[in-house]
Short mmCIF file of C-alpha atoms in Angstrom, two decimals:
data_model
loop_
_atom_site.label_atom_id
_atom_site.label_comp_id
_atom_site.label_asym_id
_atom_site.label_seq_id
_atom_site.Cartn_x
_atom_site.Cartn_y
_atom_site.Cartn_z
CA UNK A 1 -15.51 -85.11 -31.25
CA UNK A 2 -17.72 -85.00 -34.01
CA UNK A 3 -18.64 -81.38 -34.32
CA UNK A 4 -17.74 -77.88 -33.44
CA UNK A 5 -19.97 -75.44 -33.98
CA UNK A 6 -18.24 -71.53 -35.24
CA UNK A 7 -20.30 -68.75 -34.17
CA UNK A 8 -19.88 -64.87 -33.96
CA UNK A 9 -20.25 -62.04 -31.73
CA UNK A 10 -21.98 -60.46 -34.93
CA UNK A 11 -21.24 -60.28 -38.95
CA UNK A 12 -18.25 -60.69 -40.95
CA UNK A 13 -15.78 -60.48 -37.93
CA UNK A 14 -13.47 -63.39 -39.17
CA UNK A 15 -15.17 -66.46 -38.49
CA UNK A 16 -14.19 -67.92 -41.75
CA UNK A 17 -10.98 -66.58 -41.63
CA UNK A 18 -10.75 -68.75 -38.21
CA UNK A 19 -12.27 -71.72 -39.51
CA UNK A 20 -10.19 -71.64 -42.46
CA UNK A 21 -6.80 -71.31 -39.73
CA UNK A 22 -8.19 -74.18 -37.75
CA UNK A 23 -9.06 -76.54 -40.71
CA UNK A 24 -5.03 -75.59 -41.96
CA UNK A 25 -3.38 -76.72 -38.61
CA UNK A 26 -5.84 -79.82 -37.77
CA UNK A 27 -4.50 -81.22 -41.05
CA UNK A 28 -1.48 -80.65 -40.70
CA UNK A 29 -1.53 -82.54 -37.41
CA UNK A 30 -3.28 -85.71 -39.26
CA UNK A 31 -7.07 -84.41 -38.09
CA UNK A 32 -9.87 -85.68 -40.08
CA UNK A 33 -11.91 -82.45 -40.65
CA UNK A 34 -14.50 -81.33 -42.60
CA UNK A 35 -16.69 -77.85 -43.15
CA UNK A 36 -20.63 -77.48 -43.57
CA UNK A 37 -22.37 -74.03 -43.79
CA UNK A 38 -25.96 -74.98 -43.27
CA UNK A 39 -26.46 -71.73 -44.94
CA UNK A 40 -24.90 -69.17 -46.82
CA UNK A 41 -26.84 -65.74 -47.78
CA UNK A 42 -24.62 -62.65 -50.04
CA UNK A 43 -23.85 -66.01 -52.68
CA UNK A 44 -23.20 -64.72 -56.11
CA UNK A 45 -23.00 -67.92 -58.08
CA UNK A 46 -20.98 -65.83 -60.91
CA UNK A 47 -18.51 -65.04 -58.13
CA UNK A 48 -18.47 -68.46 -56.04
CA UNK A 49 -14.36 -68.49 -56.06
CA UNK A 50 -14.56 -65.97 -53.92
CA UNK A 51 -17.31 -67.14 -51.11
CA UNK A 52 -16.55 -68.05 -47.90
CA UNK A 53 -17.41 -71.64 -48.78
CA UNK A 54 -15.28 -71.57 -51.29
CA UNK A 55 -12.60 -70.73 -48.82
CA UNK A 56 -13.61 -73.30 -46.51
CA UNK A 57 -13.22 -75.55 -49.71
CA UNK A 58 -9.80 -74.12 -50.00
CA UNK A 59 -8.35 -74.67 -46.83
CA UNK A 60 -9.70 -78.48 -47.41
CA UNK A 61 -8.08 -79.14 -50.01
CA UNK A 62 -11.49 -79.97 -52.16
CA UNK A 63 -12.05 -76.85 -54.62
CA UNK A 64 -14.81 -78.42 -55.79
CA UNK A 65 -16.43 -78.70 -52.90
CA UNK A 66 -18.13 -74.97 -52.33
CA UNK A 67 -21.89 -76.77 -53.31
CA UNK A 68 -21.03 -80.04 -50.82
CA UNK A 69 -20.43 -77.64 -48.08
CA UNK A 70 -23.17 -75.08 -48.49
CA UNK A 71 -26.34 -76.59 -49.39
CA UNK A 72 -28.32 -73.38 -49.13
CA UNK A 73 -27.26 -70.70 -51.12
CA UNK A 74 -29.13 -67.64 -52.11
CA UNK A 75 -27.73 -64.26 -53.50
CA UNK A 76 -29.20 -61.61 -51.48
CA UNK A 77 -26.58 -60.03 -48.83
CA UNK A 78 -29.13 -60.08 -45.73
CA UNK A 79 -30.20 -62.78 -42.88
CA UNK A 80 -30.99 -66.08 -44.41
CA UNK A 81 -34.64 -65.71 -43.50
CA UNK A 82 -35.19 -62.97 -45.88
CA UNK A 83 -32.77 -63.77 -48.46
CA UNK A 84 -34.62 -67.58 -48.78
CA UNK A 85 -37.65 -66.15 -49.29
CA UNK A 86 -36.69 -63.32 -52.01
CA UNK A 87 -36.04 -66.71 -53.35
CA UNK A 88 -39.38 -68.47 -52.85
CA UNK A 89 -38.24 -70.39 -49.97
CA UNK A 90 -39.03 -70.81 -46.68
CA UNK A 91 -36.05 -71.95 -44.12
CA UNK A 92 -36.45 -74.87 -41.87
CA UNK A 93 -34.35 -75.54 -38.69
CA UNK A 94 -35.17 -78.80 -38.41
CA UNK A 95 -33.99 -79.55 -41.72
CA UNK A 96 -30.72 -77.60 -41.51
CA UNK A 97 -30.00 -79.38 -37.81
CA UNK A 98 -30.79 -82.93 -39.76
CA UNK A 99 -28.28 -81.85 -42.02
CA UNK A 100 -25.45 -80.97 -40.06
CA UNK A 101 -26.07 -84.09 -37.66
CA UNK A 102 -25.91 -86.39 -40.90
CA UNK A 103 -22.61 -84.51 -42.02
CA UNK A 104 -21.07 -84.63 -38.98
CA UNK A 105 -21.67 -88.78 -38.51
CA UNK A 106 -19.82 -89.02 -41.65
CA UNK A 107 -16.91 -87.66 -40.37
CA UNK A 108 -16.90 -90.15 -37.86
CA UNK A 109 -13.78 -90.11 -35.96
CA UNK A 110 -13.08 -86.68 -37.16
CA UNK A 111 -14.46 -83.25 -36.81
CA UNK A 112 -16.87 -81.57 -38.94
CA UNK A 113 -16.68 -77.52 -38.67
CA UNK A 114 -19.94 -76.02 -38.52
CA UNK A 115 -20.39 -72.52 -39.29
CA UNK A 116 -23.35 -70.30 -38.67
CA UNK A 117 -24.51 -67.29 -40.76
CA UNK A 118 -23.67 -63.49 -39.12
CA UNK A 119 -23.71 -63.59 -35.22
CA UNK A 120 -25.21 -65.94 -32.24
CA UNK A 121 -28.14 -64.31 -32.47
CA UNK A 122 -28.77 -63.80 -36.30
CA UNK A 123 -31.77 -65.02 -37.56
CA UNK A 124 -31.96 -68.49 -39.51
CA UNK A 125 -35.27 -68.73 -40.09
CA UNK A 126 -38.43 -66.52 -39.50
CA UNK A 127 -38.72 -67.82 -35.49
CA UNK A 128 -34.92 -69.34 -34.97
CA UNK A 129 -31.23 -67.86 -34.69
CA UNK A 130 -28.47 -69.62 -34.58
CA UNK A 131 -28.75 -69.85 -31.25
CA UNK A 132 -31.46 -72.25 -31.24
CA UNK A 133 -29.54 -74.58 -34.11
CA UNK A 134 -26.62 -74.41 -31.59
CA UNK A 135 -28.62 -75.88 -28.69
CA UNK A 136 -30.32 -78.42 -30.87
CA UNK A 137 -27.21 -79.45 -32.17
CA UNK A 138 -26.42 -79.57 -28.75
CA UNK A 139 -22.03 -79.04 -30.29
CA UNK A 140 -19.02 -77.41 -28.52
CA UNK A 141 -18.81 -73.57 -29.72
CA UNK A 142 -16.10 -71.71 -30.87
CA UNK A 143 -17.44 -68.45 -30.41
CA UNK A 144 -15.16 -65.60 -32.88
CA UNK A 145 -15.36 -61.94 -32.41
CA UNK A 146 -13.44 -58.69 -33.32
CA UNK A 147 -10.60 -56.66 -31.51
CA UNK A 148 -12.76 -53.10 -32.02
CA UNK A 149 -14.10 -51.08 -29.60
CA UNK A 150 -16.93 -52.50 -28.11
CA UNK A 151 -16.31 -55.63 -28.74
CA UNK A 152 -15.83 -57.02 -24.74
CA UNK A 153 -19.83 -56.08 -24.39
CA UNK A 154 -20.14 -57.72 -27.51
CA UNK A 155 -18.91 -61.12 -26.34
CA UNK A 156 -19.99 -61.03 -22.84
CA UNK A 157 -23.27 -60.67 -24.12
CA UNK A 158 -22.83 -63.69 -26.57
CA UNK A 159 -21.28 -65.78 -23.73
CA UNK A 160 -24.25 -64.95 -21.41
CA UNK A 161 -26.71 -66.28 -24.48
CA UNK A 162 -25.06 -69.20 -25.29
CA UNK A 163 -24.27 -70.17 -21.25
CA UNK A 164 -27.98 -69.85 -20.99
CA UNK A 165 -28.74 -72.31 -23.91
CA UNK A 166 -26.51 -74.86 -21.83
CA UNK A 167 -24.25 -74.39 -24.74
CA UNK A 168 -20.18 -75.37 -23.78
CA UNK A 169 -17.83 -72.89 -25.38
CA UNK A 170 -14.76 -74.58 -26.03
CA UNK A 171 -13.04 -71.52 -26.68
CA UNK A 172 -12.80 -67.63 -27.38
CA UNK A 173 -10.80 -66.50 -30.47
CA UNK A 174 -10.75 -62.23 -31.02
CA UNK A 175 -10.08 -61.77 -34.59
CA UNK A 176 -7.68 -58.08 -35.29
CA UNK A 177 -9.99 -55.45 -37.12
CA UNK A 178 -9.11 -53.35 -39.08
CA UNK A 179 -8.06 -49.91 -37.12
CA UNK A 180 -8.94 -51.35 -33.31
CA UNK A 181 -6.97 -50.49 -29.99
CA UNK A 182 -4.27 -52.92 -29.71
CA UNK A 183 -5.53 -56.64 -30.07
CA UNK A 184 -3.21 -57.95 -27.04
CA UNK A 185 -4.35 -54.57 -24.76
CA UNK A 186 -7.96 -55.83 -25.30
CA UNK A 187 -7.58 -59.29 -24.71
CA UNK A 188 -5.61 -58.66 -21.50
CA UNK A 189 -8.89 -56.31 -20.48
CA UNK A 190 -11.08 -59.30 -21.64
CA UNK A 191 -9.72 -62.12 -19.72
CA UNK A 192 -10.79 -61.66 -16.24
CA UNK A 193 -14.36 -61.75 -17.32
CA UNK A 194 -14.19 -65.22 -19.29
CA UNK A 195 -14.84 -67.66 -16.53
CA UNK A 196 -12.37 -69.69 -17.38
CA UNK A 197 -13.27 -70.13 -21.04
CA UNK A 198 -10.06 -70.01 -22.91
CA UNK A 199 -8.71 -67.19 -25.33
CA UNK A 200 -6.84 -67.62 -28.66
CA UNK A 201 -5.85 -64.34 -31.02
CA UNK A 202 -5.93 -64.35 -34.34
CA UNK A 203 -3.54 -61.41 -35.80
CA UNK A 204 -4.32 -60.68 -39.46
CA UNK A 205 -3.57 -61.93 -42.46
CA UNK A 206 -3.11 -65.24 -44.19
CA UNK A 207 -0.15 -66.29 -42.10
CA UNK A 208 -1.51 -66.41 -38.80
CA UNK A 209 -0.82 -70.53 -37.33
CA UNK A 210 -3.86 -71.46 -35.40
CA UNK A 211 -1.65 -74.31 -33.85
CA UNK A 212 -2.19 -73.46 -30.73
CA UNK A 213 -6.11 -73.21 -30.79
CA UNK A 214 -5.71 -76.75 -32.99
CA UNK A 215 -4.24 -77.95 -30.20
CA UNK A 216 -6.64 -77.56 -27.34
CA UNK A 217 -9.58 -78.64 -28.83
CA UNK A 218 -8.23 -81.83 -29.92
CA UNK A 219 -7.57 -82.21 -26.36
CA UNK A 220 -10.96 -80.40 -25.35
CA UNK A 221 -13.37 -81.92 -27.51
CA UNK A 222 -11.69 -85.55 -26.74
CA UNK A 223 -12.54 -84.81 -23.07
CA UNK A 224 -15.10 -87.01 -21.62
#
């Protein structure tokens, strides 16, 4: 099970927050697990404590690590496309799927998180989304989206994508916003349209146990 790739229904919905859950409860069950962002756009090296790789870095239990895990960092808070080339750079998929693949053999026995930037179909680079570094990839998805209104379309639509990149989904985790109908009431309307993919919530706040989620895909991903 060498990597599982964290994608969104769209931007800042809690796919950190997730990742940062999972990476908590694989330890504690005696995981090996590791986190790469391939990129990272919104990075304020003055503020890089508070970055979602350095949260990733946190929930590792490497603090030092925010640089390790996000290779690419540039300051502007739009798609990585853009923000690169404010920067005088030019993103590469190639390079960023080399990347991950080399990350995720040194993990070897373990699993290596690997989180995209905004939603399945955010742009990496001027021609790709992250839909295209998930089918080169060719990882497991955990695909994270929000408990607002709306959000059902929102991941039906990112289920059909990915199902027609061949891509497996592993599993479904709805992340509470903030001032959405009732996160159990949507799930429950949710459900019936999965196809069998499974569904994990994720209440708010830091104290939310992602056991549960932990559990299945050490089971999934071990699958042959």
């Amino acid at each position: 099970m060498p990597a599982l790739f964290v994608t969104g229904t769209g931007t800042d919905i809690g796919k950190t927050y997730v990742s940062c859950a999972l990476i908590r409860a694989l330890k504690t069950r005696g995981a090996v697990v590791d986190a790469f962002k391939p990129v990272v756009s919104g990075f304020d090296p003055k503020d890089a404590a508070g970055s979602d790789p350095a949260r990733l870095a946190a929930a590792l239990g490497d603090p030092g690590g925010v640089f390790r895990i996000a290779p690419r960092r540039y300051l502007a808070p739009l798609s990585p496309n853009i923000a690169a080339r404010l920067e005088g750079e030019t993103l590469v998929l190639d390079d960023m799927v080399i990347d991950a693949m080399a990350r995720a053999a040194e993990v070897r026995d373990g699993l290596l998180l690997v989180e995209g930037a905004g939603g399945v179909m955010s742009p990496l680079t001027d021609g790709e989304t992250n839909l295209d570094m998930i089918a080169t990839v060719g990882a497991p998805v955990l695909l994270v989206a929000g408990s607002y209104l709306g959000t059902i379309s929102h991941v039906l639509t990112a289920l059909v994508a990915l199902r027609a990149a061949n891509a497996r989904v592993a599993a479904v985790v709805m992340s509470q916003s903030l001032d959405a109908p009732d996160l159990n009431q949507t799930a429950q309307a949710l459900i019936p349209f999965l196809q069998g993919a499974p569904l994990f919530l994720a209440p708010r706040g830091e104290s939310w146990d992602a056991g549960a989620l932990a559990d299945h895909l050490l089971t999934d991903l071990r699958a042959p």
